[in-house]
Coordinates of C-alpha atoms in Angstrom, one line a residue:
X14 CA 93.9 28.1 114.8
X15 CA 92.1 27.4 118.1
X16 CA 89.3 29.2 119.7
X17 CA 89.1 28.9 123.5
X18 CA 85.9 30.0 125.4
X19 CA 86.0 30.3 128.8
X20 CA 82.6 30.3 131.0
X21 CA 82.6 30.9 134.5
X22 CA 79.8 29.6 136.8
X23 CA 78.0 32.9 136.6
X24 CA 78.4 33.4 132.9
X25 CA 76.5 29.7 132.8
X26 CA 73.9 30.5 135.0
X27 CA 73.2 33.9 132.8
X28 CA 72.9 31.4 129.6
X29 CA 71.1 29.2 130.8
X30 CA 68.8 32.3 131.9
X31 CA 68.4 33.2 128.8
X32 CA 67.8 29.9 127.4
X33 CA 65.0 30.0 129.6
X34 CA 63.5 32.7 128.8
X35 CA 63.4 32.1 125.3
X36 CA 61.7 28.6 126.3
X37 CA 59.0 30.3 128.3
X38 CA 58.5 33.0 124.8
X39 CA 58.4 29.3 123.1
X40 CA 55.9 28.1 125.4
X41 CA 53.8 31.2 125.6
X42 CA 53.7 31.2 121.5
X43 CA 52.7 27.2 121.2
X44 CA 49.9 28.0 124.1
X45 CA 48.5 31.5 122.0
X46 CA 48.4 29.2 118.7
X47 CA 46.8 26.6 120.2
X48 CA 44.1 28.7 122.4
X49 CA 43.2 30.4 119.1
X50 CA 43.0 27.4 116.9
X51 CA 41.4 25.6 119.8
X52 CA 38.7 28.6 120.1
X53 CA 37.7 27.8 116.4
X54 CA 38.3 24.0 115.8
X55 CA 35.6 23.1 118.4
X56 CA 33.2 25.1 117.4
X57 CA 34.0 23.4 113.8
X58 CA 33.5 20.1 115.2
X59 CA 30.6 21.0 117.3
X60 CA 28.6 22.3 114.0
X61 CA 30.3 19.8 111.6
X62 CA 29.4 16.7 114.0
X63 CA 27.1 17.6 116.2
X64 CA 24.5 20.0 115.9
X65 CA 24.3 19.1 111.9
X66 CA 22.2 15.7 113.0
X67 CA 20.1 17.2 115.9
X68 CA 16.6 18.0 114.2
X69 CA 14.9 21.4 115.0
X70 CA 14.5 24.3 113.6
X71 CA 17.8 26.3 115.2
X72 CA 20.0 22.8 114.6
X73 CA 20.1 21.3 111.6
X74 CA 17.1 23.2 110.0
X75 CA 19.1 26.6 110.8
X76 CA 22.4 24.9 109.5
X77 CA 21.0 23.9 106.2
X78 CA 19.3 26.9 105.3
X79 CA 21.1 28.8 102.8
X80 CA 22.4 32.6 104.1
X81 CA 23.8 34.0 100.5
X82 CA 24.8 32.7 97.1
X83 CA 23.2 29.2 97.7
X84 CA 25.7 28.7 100.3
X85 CA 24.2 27.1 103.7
X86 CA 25.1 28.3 106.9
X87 CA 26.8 25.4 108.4
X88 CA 29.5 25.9 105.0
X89 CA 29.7 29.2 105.8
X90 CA 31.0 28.9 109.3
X91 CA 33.3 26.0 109.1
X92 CA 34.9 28.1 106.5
X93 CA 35.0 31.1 108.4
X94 CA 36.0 29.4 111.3
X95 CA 38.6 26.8 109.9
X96 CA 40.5 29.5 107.7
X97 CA 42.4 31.8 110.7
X98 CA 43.3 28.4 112.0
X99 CA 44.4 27.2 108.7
X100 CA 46.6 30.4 107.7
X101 CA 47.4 31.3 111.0
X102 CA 47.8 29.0 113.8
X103 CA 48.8 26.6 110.8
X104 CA 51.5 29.2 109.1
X105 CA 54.4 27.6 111.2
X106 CA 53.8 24.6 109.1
X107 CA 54.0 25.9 105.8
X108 CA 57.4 27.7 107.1
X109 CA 59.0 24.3 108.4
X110 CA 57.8 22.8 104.9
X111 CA 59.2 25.4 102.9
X112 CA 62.3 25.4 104.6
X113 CA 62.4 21.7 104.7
X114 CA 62.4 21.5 101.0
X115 CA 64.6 25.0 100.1
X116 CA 67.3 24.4 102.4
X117 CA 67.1 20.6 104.0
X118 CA 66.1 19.2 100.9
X119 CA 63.6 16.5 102.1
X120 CA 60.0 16.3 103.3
X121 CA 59.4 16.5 107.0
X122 CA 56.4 16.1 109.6
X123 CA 56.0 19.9 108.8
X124 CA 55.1 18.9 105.2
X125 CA 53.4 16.1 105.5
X126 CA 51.0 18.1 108.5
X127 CA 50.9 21.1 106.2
X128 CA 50.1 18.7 103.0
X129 CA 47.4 17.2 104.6
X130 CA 45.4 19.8 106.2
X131 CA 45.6 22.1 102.7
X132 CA 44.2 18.9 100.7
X133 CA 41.6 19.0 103.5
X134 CA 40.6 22.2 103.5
X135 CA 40.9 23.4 99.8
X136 CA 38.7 20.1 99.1
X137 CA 36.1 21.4 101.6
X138 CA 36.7 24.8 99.2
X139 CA 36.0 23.4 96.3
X140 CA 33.1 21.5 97.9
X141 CA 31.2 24.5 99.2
X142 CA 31.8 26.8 95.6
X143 CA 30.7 23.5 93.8
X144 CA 27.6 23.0 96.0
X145 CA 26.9 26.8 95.2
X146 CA 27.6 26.8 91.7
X147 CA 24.6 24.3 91.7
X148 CA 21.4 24.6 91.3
X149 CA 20.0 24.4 95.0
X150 CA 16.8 21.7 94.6
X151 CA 17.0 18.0 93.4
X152 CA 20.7 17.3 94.3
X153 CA 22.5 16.3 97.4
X154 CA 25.4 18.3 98.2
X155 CA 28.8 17.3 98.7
X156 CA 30.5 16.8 102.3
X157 CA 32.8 19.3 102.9
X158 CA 35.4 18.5 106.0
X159 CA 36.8 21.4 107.4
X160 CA 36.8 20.2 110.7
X161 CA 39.6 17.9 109.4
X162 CA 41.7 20.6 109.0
X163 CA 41.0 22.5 112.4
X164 CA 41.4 19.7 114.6
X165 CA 44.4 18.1 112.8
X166 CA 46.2 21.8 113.5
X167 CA 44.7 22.0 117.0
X168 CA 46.0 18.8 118.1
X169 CA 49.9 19.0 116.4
X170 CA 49.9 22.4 118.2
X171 CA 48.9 20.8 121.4
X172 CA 51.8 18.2 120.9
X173 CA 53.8 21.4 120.3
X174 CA 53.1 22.9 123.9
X175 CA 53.0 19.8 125.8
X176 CA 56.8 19.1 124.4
X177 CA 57.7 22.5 125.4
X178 CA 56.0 22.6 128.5
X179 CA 58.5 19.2 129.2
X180 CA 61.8 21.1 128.0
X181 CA 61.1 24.0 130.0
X182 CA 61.1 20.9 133.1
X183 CA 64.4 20.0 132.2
X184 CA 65.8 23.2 131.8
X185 CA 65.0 24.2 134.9
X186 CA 66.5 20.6 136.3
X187 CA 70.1 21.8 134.2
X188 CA 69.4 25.4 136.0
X189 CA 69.7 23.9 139.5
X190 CA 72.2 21.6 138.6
X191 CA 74.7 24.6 137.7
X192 CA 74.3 25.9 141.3
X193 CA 75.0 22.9 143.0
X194 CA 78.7 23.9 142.6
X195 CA 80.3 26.6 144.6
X196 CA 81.7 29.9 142.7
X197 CA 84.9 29.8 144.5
X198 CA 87.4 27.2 145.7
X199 CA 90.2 27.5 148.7
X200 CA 93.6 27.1 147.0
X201 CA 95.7 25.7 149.4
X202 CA 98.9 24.2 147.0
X203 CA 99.9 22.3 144.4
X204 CA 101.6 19.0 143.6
X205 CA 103.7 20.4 140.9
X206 CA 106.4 21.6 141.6
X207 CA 106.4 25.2 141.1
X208 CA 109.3 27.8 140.6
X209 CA 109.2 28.9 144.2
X210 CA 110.4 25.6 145.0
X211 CA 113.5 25.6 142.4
X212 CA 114.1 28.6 144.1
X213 CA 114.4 27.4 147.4
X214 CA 116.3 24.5 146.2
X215 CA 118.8 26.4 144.5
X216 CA 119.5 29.3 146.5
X217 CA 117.9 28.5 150.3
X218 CA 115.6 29.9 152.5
X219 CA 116.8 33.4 152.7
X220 CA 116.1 33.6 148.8
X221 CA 111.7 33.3 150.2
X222 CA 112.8 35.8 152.6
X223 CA 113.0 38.6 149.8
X224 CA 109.2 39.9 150.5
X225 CA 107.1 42.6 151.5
X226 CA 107.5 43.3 155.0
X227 CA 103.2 41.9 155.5
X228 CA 103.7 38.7 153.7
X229 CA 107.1 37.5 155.3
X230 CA 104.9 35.9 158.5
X231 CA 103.8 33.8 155.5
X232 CA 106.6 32.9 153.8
X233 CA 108.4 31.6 156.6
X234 CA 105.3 29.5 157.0
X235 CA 105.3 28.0 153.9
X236 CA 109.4 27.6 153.8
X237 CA 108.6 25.7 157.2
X238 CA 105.4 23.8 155.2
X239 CA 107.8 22.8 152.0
X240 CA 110.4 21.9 154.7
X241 CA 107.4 19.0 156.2
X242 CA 107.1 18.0 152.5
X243 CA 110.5 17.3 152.3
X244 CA 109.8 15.5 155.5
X245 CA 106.8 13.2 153.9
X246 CA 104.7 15.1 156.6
X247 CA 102.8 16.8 153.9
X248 CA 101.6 14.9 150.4
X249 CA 101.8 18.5 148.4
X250 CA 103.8 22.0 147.8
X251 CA 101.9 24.7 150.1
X252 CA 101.0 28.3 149.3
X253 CA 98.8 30.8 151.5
X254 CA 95.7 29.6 151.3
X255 CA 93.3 31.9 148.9
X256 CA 90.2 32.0 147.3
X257 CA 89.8 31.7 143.6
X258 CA 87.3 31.6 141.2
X259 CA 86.7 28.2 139.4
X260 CA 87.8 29.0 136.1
X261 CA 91.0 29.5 137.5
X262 CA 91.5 26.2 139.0
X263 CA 94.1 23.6 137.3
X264 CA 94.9 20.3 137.6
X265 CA 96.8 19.2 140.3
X266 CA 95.7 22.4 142.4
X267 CA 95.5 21.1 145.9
X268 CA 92.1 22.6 147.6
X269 CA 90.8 22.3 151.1
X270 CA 87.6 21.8 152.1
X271 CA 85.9 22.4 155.5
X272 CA 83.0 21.0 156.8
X273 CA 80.0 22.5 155.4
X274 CA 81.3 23.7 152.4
X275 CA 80.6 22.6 148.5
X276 CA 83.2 20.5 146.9
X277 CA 84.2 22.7 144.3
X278 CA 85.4 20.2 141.8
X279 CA 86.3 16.6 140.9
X280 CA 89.2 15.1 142.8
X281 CA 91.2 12.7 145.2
X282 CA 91.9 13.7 148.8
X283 CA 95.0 13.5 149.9
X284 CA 95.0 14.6 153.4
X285 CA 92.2 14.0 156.2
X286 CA 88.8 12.4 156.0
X287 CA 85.1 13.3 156.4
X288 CA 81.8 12.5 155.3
X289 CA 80.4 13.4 152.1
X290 CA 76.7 13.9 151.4
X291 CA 76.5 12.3 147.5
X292 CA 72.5 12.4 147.3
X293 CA 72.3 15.0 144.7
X294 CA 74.5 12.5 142.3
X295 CA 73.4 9.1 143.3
X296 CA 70.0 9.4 145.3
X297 CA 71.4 7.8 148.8
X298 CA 70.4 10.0 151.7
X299 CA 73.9 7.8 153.9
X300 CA 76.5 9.8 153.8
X301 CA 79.7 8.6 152.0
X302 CA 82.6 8.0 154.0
X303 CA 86.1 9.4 152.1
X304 CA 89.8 9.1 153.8
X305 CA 92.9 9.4 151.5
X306 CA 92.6 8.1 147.9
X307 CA 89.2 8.6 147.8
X308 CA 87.4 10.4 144.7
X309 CA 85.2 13.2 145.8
X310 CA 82.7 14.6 142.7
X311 CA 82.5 18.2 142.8
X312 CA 78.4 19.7 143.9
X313 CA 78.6 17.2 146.6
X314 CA 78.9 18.4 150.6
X315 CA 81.1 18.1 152.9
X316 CA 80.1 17.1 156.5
X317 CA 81.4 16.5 159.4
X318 CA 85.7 16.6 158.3
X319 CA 88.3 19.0 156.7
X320 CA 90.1 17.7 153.7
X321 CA 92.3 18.4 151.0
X322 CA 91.9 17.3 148.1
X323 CA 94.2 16.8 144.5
X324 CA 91.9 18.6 141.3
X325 CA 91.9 15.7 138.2
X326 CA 89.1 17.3 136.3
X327 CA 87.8 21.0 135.5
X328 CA 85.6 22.3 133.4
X329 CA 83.3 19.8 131.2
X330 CA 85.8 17.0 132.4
X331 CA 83.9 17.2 135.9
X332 CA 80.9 14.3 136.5
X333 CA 78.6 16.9 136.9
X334 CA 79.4 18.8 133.4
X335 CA 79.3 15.8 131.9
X336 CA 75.6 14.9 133.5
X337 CA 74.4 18.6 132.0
X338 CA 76.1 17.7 128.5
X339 CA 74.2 14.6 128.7
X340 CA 70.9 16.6 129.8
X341 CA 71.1 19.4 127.1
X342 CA 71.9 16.6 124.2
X343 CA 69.3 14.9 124.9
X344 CA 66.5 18.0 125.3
X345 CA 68.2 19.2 121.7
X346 CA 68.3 15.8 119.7
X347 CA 65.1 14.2 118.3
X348 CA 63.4 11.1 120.0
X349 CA 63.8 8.2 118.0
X350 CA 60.1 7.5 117.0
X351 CA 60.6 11.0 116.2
X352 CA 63.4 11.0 113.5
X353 CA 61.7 7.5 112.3
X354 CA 58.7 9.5 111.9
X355 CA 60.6 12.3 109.7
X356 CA 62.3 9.4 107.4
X357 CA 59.3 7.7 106.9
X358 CA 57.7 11.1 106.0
X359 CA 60.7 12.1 103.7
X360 CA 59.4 8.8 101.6
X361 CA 56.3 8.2 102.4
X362 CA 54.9 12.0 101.4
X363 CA 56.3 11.6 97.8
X364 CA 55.2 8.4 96.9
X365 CA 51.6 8.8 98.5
X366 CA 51.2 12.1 96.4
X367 CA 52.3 10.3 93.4
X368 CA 50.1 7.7 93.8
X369 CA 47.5 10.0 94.4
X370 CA 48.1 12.3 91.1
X371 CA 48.2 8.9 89.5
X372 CA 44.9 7.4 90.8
X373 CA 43.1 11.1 89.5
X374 CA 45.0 10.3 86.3
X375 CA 44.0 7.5 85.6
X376 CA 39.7 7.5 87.1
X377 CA 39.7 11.0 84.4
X378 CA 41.1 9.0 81.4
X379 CA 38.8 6.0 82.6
X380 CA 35.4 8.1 83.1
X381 CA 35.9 10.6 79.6
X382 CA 36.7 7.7 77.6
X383 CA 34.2 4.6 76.5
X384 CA 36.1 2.1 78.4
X385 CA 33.5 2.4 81.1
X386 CA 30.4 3.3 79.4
X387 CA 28.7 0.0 80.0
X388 CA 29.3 0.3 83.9
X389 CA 29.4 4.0 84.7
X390 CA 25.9 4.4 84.1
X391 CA 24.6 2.4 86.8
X392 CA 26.6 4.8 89.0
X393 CA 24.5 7.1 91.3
X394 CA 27.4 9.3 91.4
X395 CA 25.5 12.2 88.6
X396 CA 22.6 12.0 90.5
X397 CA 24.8 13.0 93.8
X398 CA 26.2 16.3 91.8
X399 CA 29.2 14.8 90.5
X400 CA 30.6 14.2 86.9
X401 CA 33.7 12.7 85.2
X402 CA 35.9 15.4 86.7
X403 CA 34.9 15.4 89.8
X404 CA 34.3 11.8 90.8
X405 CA 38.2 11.3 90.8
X406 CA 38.9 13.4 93.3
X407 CA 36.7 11.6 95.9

């Protein structure tokens, strides 16, 4: 079983329309994410970092006074502020990791950028209930660091847009390259030989006289054209000369072209010669001079001489097909630092979560046993708020 698709020029351009479109929806999602994560994470990082170590009384003294439930007002707004960006402008994340375990069976970026701003930002959690659950005089309280998470998610998502932003560029580039090529071509003959031409040889000329009464003018013209081929005077088998759409064009058509027009399609000429402008393929402004034998690359122009030329290549077998194949492979595939990034993540996630469980494990057994008793207690750590539980998970 085979399945053949056939896409005209039009058809192409309507894709690739589309495509675009749903580029530019692409594009206009990455920018709202990142606007709205951008909109909190700085003012996260601008209390976290800034305003937090500037004395007076609306800076840090505002900041560190408490607003409800021992709870301080700079944990109250980094929380408030980091958790849209977290569930929100971050849910994309969580989807790529969850489908990157379900269905791909391996850890991505997605993970490893989800993993890491959730251990961010549940520790700042867990930081800002333990500093509550406190009482509020005679202890330092515990960092939390949602600005971590908020600006880790602002800056992926950033990423995100500018890589859009630069496949949009190149679709647009595969766009105009689709138009460089003309919708129709001038069919002129063929060099196959073709049934008309078996009948002429077997039964004469009076046999391509048995025609409408408006196409016999034209008949006797071709009988008179096949007559020159016989002759050498002609290198193919002429018909009337009519236009055709693209898709309809074989190999071994014989087309001509006139100055000004398009070449519709790779081939050879094989009759006349002319100028051809070849910038849009190679750059050089000089026109390319082309006289029987040449190759001609379809997209290019004709200047200055009318040609026919010999079809070798249609459809994705033309130079310029091939150049958009190469163009839309290399906008779908991932970069190589890329898909380096994504194995080393695929291992490196694992193992750096194991070692992390493992490290916990081990400080817990270490601190609620007597194995450290003789050095734990020089430790400031109680007097910072924390205990044998806690401790590990710094």
């Amino acid at each position: 079983n085979y399945t053949i698709q056939v896409t005209d020029t039009s058809s192409y351009q309507n894709m690739l329309a589309k495509a675009e479109l749903r580029r530019k929806m692409e594009i206009q999602q990455y920018f709202r994410s990142f606007f709205f994560s951008a909109c909190c994470a700085i003012p996260v990082f601008i209390i976290s970092m800034i305003l937090v170590h500037i004395p007076g009384r609306f800076t840090k003294q505002f900041l560190h006074s408490y607003i409800f439930w021992n709870i301080t007002y700079e944990e109250f707004l980094t929380w408030t502020l980091t958790t849209p960006v977290q569930f929100y402008s971050g849910a994309r994340f969580y989807r790529d990791a969850y489908y990157s375990i379900v269905k791909g069976r391996h850890l991505n970026m997605g993970f490893l950028i989800a993993a890491g701003t959730s251990a961010a930002y549940f520790y700042s959690v867990f930081v800002v209930l333990y500093n509550a659950s406190r009482d509020a005089s005679g202890h330092d309280r515990l960092m939390q660091a949602f600005e971590t998470s908020a600006l880790l998610i602002m800056f992926v998502l950033l990423g995100k847009y500018l890589e859009c932003k630069v496949k949009s560029f190149t679709g647009s580039a595969i766009s105009k390259l689709s138009q460089l090529t003309p919708e129709v071509a001038n069919l002129v003959g063929t060099t196959k030989p073709s049934e008309a031409d078996d009948m002429h040889g077997m039964y004469g000329a009076s046999a391509m006289r048995i025609v409408e009464e408006g196409e016999e003018k034209e008949e006797i013209e071709m009988i008179e054209d096949r007559q020159k081929m016989q002759n050498n005077e002609v290198p193919y088998h002429p018909i009337p000369e009519q236009q055709i759409p693209l898709i309809l064009l074989q190999k071994n058509d014989v087309l001509v072209i006139r100055p000004g027009e398009k070449v519709p399609t790779d081939g050879i000429v094989i009759l006349g010669s002319t100028s051809v402008d070849e910038s849009m393929l190679t750059g050089e402004s000089i026109p390319s001079h082309k006289e029987k034998g040449d190759s001609v690359i379809g997209g290019t122009i004709n200047i200055d001489g009318s040609v026919h030329i010999q079809v070798n290549a249609i459809g994705k077998d033309t130079a310029l097909s091939k150049i958009i194949e190469l163009i839309e492979s290399a906008q779908s595939s991932k970069a190589p630092i890329q898909e380096y990034a994504d194995w080393i993540a695929s291992r490196f996630v694992p193992v750096v979560t194991a070692i992390a469980l493992l490290t916990y494990v081990l400080w817990a057994i270490l601190l609620n046993t007597s194995l450290l008793d003789g050095v734990k207690e020089n430790w400031p750590y109680r007097q910072e708020g924390l205990n044998d539980w806690t401790l590990p998970l710094l």
